[in-house]
Short mmCIF file of C-alpha atoms and ligand atoms in Angstrom, two decimals:
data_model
loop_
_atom_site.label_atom_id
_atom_site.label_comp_id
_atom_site.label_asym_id
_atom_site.label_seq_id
_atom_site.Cartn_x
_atom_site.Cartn_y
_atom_site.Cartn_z
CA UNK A 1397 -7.75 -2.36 -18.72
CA UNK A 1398 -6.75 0.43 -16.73
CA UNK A 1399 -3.49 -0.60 -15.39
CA UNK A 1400 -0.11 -0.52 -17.39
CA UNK A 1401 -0.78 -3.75 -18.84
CA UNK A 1402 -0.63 -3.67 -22.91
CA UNK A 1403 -1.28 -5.97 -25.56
CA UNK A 1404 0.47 -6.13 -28.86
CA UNK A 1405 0.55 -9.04 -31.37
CA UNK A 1406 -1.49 -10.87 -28.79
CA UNK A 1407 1.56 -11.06 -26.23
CA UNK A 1408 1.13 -9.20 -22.85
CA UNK A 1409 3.91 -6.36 -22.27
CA UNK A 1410 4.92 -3.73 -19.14
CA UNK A 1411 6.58 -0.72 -20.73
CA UNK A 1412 8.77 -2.45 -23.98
CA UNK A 1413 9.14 -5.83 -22.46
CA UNK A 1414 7.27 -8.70 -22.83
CA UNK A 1415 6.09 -10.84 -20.00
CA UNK A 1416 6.82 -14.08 -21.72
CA UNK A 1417 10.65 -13.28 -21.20
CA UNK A 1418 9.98 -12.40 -17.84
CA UNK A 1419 8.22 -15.59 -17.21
CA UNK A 1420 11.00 -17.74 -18.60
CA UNK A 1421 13.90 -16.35 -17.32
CA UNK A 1422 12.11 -16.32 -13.27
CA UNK A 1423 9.42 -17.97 -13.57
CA UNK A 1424 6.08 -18.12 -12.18
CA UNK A 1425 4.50 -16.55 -9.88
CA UNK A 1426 6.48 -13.00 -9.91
CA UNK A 1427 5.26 -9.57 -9.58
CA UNK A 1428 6.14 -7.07 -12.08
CA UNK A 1429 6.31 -3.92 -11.57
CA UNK A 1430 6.82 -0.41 -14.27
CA UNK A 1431 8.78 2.45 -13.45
CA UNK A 1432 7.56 4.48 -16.46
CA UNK A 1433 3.69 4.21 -14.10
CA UNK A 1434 4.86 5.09 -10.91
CA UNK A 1435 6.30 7.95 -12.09
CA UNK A 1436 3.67 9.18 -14.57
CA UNK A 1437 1.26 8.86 -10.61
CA UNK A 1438 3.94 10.88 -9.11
CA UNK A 1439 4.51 13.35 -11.52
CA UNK A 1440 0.11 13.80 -12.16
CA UNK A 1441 -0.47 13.96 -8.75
CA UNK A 1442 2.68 16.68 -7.86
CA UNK A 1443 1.61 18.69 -10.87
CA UNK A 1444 -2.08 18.87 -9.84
CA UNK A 1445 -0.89 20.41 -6.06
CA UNK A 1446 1.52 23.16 -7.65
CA UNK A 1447 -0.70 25.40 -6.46
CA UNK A 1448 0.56 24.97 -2.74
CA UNK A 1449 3.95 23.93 -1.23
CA UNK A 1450 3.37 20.51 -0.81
CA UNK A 1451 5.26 16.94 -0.06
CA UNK A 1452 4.17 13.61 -1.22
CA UNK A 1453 5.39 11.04 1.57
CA UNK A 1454 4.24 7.47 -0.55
CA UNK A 1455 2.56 5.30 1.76
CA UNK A 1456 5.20 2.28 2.14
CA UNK A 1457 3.04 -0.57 3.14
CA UNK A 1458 1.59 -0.19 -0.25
CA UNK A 1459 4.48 -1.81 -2.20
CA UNK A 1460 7.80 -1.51 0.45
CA UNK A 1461 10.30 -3.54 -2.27
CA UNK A 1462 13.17 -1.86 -1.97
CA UNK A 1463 13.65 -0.77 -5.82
CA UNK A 1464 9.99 0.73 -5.80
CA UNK A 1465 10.98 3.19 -2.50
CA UNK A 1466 13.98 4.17 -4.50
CA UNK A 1467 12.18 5.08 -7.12
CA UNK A 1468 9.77 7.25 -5.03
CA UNK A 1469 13.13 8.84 -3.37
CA UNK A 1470 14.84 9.99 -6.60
CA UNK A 1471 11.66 11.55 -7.42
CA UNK A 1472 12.08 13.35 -4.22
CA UNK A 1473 9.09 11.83 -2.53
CA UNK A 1474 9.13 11.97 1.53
CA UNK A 1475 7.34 8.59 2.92
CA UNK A 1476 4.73 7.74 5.29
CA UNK A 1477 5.77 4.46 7.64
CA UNK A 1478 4.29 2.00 9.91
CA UNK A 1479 6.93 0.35 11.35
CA UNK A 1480 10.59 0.39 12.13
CA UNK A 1481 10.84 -2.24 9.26
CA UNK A 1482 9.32 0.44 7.03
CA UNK A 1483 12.02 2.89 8.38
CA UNK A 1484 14.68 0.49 7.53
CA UNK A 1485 13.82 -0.12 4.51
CA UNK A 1486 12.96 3.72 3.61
CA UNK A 1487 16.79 4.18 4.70
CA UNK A 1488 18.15 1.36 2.57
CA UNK A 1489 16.50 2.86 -0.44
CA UNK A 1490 17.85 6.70 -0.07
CA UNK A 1491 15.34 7.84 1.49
CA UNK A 1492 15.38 11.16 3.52
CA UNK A 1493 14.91 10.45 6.94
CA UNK A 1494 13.73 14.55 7.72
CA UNK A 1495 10.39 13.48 5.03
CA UNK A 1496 9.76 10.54 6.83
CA UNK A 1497 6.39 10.96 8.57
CA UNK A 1498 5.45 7.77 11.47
CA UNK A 1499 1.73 6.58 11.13
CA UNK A 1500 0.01 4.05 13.30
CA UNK A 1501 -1.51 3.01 17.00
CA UNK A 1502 1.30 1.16 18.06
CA UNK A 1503 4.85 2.13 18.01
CA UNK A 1504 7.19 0.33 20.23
CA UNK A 1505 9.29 1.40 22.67
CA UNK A 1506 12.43 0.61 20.38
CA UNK A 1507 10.75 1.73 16.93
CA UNK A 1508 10.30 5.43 18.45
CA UNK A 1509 14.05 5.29 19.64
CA UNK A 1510 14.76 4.28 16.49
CA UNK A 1511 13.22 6.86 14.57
CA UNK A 1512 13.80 9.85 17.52
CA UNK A 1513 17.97 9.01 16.41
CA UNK A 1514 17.30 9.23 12.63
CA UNK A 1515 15.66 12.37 13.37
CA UNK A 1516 12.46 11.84 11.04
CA UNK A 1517 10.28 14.66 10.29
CA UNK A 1518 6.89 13.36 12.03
CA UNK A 1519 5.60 11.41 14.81
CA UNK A 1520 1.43 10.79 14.02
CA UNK A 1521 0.60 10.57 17.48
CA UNK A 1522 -2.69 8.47 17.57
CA UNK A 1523 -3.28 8.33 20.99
CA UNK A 1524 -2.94 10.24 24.78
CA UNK A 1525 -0.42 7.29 25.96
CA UNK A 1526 1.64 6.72 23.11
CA UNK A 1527 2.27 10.79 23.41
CA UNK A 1528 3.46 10.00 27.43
CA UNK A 1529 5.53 7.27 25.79
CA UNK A 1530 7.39 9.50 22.69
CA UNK A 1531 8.18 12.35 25.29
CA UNK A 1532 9.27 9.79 27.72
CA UNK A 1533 11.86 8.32 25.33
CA UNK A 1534 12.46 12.27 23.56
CA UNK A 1535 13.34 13.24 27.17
CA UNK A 1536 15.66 10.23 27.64
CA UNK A 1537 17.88 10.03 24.23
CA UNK A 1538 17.77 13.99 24.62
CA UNK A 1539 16.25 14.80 21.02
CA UNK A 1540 12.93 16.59 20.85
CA UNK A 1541 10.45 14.98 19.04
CA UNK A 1542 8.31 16.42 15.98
CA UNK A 1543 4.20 15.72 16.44
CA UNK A 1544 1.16 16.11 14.19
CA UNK A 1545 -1.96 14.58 15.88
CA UNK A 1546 -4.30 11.95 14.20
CA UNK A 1547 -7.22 13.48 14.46
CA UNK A 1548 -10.18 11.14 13.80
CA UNK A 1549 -12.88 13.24 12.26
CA UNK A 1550 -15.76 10.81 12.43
CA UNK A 1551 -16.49 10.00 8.35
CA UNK A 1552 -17.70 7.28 6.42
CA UNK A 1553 -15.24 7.10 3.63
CA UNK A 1554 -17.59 4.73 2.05
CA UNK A 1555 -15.23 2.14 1.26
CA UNK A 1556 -15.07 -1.94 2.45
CA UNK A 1557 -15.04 -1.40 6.25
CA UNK A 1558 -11.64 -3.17 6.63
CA UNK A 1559 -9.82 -0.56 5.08
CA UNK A 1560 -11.89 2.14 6.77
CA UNK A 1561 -10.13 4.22 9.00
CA UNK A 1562 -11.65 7.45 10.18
CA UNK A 1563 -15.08 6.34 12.15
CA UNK A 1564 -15.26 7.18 15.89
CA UNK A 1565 -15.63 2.91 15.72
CA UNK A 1566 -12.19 2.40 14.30
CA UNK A 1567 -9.26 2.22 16.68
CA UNK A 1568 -7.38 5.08 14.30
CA UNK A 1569 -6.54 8.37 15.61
CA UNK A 1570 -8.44 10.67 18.71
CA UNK A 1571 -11.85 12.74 18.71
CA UNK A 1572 -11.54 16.50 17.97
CA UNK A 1573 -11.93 17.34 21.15
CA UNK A 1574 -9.33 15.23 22.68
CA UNK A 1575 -6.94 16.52 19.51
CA UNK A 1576 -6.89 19.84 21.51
CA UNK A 1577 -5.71 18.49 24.80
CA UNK A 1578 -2.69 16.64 23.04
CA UNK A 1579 -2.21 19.62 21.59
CA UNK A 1580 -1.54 20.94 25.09
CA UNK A 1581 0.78 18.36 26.27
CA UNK A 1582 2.79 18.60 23.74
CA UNK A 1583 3.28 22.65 23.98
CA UNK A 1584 3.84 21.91 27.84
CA UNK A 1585 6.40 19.97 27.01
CA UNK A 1586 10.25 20.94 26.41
CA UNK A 1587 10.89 17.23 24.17
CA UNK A 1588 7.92 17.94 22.11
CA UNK A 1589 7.30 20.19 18.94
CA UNK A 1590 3.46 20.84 17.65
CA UNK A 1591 4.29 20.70 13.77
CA UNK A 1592 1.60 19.38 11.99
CA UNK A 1593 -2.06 17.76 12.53
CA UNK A 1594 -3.12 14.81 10.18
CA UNK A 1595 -6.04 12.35 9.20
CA UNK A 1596 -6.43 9.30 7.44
CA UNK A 1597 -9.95 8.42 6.83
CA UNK A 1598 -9.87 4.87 4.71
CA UNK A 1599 -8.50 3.84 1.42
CA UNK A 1600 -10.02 3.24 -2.25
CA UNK A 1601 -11.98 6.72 -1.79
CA UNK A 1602 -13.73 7.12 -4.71
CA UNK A 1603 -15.26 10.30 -4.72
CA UNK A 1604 -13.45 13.51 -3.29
CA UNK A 1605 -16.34 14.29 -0.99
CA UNK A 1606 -15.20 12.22 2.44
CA UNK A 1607 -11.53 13.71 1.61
CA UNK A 1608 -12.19 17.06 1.37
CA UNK A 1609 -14.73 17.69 4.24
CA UNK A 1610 -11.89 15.13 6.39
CA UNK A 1611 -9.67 18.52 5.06
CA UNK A 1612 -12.60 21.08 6.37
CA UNK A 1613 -12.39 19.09 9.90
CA UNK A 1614 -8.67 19.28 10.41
CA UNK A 1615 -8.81 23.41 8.75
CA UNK A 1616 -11.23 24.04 11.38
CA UNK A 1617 -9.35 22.42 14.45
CA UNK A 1618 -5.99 24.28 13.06
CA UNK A 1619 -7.98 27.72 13.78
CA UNK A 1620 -8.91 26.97 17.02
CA UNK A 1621 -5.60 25.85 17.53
CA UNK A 1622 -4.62 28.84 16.36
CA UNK A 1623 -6.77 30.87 18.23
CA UNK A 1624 -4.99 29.18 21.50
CA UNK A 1625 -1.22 30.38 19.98
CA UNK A 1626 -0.71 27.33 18.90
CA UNK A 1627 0.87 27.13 15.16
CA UNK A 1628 0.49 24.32 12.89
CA UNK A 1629 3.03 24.03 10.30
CA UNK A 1630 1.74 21.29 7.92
CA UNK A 1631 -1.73 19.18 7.37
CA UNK A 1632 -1.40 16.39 6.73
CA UNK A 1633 -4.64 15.22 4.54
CA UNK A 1634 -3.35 11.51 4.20
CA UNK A 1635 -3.73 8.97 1.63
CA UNK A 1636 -6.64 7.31 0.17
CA UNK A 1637 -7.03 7.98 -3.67
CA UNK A 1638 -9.21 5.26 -5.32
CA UNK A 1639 -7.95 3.62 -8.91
CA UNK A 1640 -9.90 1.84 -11.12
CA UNK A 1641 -9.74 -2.13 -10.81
CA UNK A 1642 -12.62 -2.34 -13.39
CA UNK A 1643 -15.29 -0.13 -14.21
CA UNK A 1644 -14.98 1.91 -11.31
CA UNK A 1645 -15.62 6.21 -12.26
CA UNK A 1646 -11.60 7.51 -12.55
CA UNK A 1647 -10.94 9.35 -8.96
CA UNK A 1648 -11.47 13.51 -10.19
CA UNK A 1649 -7.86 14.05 -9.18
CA UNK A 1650 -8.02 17.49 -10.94
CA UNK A 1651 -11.23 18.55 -9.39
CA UNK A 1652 -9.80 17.27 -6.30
CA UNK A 1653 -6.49 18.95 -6.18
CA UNK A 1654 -8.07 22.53 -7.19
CA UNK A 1655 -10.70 22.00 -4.40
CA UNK A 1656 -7.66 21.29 -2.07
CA UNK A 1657 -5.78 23.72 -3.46
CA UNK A 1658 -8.26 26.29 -2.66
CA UNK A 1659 -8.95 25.51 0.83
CA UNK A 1660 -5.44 25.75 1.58
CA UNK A 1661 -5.38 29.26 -0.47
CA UNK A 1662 -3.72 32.06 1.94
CA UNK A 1663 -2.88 29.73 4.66
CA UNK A 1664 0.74 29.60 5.84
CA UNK A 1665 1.07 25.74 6.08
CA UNK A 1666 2.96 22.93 4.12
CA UNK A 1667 0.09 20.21 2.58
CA UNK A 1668 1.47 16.99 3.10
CA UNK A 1669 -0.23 13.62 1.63
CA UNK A 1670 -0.05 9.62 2.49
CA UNK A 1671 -0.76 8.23 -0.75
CA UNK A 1672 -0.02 4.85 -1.40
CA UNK A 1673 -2.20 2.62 -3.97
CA UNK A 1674 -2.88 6.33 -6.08
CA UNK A 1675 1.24 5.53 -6.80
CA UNK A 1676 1.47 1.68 -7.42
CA UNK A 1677 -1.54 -0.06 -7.50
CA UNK A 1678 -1.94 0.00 -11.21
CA UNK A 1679 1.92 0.11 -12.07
CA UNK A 1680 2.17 -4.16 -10.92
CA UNK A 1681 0.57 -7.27 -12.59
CA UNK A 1682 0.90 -10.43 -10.88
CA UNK A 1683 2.27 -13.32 -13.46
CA UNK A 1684 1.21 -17.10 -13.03
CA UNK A 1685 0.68 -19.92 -15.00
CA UNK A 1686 -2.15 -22.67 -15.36
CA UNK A 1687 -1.12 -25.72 -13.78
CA UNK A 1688 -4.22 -27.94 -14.26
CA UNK A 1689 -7.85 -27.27 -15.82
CA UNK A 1690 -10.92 -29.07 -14.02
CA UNK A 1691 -13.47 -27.97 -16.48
CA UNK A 1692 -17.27 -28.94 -15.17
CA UNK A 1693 -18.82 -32.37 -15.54
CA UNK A 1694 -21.99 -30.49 -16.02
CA UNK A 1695 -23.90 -27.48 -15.31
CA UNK A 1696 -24.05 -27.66 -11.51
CA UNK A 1697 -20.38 -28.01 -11.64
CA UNK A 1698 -17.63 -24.69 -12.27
CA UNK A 1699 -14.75 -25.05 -14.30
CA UNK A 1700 -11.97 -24.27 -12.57
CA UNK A 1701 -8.03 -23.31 -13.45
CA UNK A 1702 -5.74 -24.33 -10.88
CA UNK A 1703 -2.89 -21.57 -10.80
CA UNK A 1704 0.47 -21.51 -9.47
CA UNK A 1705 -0.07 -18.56 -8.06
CA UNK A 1706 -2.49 -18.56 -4.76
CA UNK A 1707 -4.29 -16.49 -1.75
CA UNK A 1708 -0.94 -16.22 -0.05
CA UNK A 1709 0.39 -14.95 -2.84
CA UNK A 1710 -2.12 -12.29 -3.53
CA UNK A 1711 -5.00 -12.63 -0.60
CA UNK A 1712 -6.85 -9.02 -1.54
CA UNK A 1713 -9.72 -11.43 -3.89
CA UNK A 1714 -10.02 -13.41 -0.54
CA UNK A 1715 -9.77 -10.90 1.91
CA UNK A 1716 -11.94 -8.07 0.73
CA UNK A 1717 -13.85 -8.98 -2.25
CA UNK A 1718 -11.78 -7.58 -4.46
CA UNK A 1719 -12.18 -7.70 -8.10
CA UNK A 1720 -8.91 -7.96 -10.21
CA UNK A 1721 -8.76 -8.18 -14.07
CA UNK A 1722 -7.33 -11.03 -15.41
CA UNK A 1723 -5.57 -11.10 -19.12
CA UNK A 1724 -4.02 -14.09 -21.13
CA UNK A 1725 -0.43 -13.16 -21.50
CA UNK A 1726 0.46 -15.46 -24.24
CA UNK A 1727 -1.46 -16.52 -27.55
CA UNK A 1728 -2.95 -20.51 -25.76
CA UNK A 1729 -2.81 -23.48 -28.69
CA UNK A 1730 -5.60 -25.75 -27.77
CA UNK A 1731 -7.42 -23.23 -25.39
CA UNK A 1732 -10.89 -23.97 -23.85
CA UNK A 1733 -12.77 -21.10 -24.00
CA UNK A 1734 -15.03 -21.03 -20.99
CA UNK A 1735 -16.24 -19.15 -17.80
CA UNK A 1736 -13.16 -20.08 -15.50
CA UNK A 1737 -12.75 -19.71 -11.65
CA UNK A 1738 -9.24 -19.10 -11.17
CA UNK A 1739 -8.30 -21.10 -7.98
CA UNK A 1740 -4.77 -21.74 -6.41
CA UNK A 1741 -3.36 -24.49 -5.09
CA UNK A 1742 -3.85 -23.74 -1.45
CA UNK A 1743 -6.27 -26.07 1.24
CA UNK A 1744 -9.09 -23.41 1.46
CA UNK A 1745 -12.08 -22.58 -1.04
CA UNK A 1746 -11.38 -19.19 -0.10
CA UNK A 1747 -8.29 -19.50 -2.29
CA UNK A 1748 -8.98 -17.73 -5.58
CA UNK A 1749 -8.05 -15.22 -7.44
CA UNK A 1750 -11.20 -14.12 -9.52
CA UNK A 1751 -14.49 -15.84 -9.85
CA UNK A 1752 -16.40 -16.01 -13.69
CA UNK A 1753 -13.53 -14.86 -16.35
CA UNK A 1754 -14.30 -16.00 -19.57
CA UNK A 1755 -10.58 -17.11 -20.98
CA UNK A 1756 -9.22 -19.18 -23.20
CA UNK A 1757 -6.99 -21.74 -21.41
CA UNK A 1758 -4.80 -24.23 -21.43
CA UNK A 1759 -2.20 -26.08 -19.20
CA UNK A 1760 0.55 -23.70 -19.19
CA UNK A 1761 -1.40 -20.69 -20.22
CA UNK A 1762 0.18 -17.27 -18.70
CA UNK A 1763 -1.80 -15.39 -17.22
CA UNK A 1764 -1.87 -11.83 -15.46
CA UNK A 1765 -3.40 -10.57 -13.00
CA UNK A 1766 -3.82 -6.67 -13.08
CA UNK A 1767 -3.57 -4.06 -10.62
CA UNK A 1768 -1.66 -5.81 -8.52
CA UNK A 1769 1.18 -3.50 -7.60
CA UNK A 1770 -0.75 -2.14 -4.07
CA UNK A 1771 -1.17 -4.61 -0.87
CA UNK A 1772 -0.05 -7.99 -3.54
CA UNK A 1773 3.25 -8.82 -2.37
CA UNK A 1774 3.50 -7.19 0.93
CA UNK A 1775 0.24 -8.52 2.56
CA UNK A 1776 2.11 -12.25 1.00
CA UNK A 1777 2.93 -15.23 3.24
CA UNK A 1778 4.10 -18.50 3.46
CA UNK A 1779 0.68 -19.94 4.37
CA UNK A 1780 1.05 -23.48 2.91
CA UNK A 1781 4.85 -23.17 3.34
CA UNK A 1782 5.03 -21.91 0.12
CA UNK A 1783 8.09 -19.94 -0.82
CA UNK A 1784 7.04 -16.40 -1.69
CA UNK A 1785 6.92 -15.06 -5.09
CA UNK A 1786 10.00 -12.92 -7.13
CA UNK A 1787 9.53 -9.47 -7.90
CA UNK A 1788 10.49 -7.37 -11.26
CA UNK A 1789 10.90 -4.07 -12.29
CA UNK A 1790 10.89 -3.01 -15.89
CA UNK A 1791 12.15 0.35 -17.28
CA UNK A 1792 12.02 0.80 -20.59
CA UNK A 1793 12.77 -2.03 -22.94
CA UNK A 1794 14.87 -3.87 -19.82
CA UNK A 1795 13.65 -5.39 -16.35
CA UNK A 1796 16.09 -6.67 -13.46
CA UNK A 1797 14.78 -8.93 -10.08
CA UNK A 1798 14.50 -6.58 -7.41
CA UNK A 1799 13.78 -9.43 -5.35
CA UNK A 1800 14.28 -13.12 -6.11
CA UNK A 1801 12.54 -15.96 -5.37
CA UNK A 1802 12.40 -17.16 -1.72
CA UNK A 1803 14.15 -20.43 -1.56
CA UNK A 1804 12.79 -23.42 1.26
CA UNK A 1805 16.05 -23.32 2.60
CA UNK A 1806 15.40 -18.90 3.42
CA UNK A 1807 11.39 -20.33 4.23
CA UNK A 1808 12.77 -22.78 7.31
CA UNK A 1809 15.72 -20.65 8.48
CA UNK A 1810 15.20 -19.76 12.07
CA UNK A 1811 12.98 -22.76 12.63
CA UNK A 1812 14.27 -25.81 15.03
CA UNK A 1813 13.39 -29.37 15.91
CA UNK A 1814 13.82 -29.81 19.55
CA UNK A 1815 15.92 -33.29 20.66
CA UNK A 1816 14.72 -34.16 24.09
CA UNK A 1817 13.18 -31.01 24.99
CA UNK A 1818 16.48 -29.10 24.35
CA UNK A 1819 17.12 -27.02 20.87
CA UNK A 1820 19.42 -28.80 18.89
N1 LLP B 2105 -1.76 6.52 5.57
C1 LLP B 2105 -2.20 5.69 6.53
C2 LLP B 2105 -2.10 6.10 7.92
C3 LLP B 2105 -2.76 4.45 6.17
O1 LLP B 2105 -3.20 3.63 7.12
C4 LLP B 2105 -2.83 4.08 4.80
C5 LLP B 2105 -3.40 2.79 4.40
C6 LLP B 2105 -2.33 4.97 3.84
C7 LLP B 2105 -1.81 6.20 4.27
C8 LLP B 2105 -2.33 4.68 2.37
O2 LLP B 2105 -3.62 4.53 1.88
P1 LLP B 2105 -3.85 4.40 0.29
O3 LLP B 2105 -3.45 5.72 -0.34
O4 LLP B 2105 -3.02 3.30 -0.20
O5 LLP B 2105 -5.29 4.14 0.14
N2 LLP B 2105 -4.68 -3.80 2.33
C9 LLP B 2105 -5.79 -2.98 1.89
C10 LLP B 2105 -5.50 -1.51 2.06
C11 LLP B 2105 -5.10 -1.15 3.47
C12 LLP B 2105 -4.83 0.31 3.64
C13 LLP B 2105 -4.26 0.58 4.99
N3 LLP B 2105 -3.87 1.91 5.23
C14 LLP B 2105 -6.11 -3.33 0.44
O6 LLP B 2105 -5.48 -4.22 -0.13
O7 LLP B 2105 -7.05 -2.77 -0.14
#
């Protein structure tokens, strides 16, 4: 396996705890998260870019639970957000609002006020209107606003087109061209500082290649932005990094970093990054049990294991093919050992988890599913009006919620039955 997952005795384990206790004392389904792995991605990817000054701002949609962001801040990360929620939550975890860099095509009115009065380090402009908009509201609250342009340098990042970002078909970011007549605006303007230029070309990159001539694109616009007087103060390469779910070849992160390294050599500019998966994606297993086995009648038939844990739960399987491992947590007494599909318990046949696994199971087998600590919780919902699951983070030999279970009661509030046309 390539995630922190470990077996000893037979009994699944994060860091020094095993994931039976964790299962009994919160049940099932919970994500679980290590500390000890989202540091050791930290620390290997901070150490590879010592070459060049440099700030990691972690991706926040990734994983956003409040304990993981902390853990990112004490380790002095700066984050990359999508949303005022993001912002909030980037706050409530000690973040530093000045590392705070604002991604994505559409900020609100009231999500750039919000961040223009926290005074974050970046806006990512990704289009000519929203730019109208942030000096608009710059010019109003009387704070000048910080700007780095998406550029969108036209690459195939050769990863599942969903999560492709930096074709002249995806809605991310502006041509080249159009890049330079932002750049304009925004030195015309008194509310508006040029301090960066940025790209973010699609995510589970496996090879360095797409990254690193995205990086040629945005060196060669910064010299002819240059060449105009205009200074750029950081590039901002994005995120990206692919992990291995299975057999996947390891990302070269060394190679990478020295070939980033290299093209930044003797530039006067700060290398910022958007990782997010890279950090967490392989630091989280998702925990469920078997709730019922419906092996095959006969060879036209699949045996499946109903789970407690579903698509809403963990939709990436559904959603884009994904391929997660799956490991028995727990030694199983009277196991059937079969090929299993590993279904939930929601209405759709789109609801599983992994096609094929040869396991050996039984009702009340634990199972986990690996490399679940990117896009598992927060892409969740209460599709089926299911509650959504607990999270867990372990350090060391000891683990503490970092988020409990949702409860119906938290599911329904805000919801109302209308008497006579009239709320209640
Ligand atoms: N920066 C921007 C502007 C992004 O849009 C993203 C991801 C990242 C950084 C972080 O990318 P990463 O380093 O994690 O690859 N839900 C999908 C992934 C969606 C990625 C969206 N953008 C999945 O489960 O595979």
């Amino acid at each position: 396996m390539n995630d922190c997952f470990k077996l000893r005795d037979g009994v699944g384990y994060l860091e020094d705890v095993p994931l039976t206790a964790i299962a009994e004392r919160c049940g099932t389904p919970t994500y679980v998260y290590s500390r000890a792995h989202f540091t050791v991605q930290y620390n290997a990817l901070d150490t590879a870019l010592a070459a060049v000054p440099h700030t990691i701002c972690y991706a926040v949609k990734a994983n956003s639970n409040l304990a993981v962001l902390n853990v990112f801040a004490r380790l002095g990360a700066g984050f990359d957000i999508v949303s005022g929620g993001e912002l909030e939550r980037v706050m409530r975890a000690g973040g530093d609002p000045a590392k705070v860099i604002f991604s994505g095509v559409g900020k609100s009115a009231a999500e750039i006020d919000f961040a223009l009065k926290l005074g974050i380090g970046c806006f990512n402009v990704e289009s000519a209107a929203e730019l109208e908009r942030l000096e608009l509201h710059a010019r109003r609250l009387a704070r000048r606003a910080p700007v780095s342009v998406r550029v969108n340098p036209d690459i195939d990042a050769g990863t599942h087109p969903y999560i492709s970002t930096g074709l002249k078909t995806n809605k991310f970011g502006v041509p080249r061209d159009e890049a330079l007549s932002l750049y304009r605006a925004v030195e015309n303007s008194q509310w508006l500082d040029v301090v960066g230029i940025d790209c973010h070309i699609g995510s589970q990159i496996s090879s360095p290649a797409p990254l690193l001539e995205a990086l040629t694109s945005l060196l060669q616009l910064t010299d002819t932005l240059n060449e105009q007087g205009i200074a750029i103060r950081h590039i901002d390469i994005g995120g990206g990094l692919g992990v291995r779910y299975r057999d996947e070849a390891p990302f070269e992160l060394d190679s990478y970093a020295r070939d980033v390294c290299a093209a930044l050599a003797g530039r006067n500019v700060h290398l910022l990054l958007e990782p997010g998966r890279f950090l967490v994606a392989n630091g989280g297993v998702l925990l469920t049990r078997v709730e019922y086995l419906k092996p095959a009648r006969d060879a036209t038939h699949r045996n499946f294991a109903v789970l407690d844990a579903a698509m809403n739960d963990l939709i990436r399987p559904t959603l884009y093919q994904a391929w997660h491992g799956v490991s028995v947590v727990a030694p199983v007494e009277h196991a059937t050992q079969t090929r299993w599909d590993l279904v939930g318990p929601v209405c759709e046949s789109g609801d599983f988890l992994a096609h094929d696994r040869e396991l050996g199971l039984d009702e009340g087998a634990l199972l986990a599913i690996h490399s679940a600590g990117a896009y598992g919780f927060v892409q969740s919902s209460n599709y089926n009006s299911r509650n959504r699951a607990a999270e867990v983070l372990v350090d060391g030999d000891q683990f503490a919620v970092v988020r409990r279970r949702e409860t119906l009661a938290e599911q329904l509030r805000g919801e109302t039955v209308l008497q006579d046309g009239q709320p209640e």
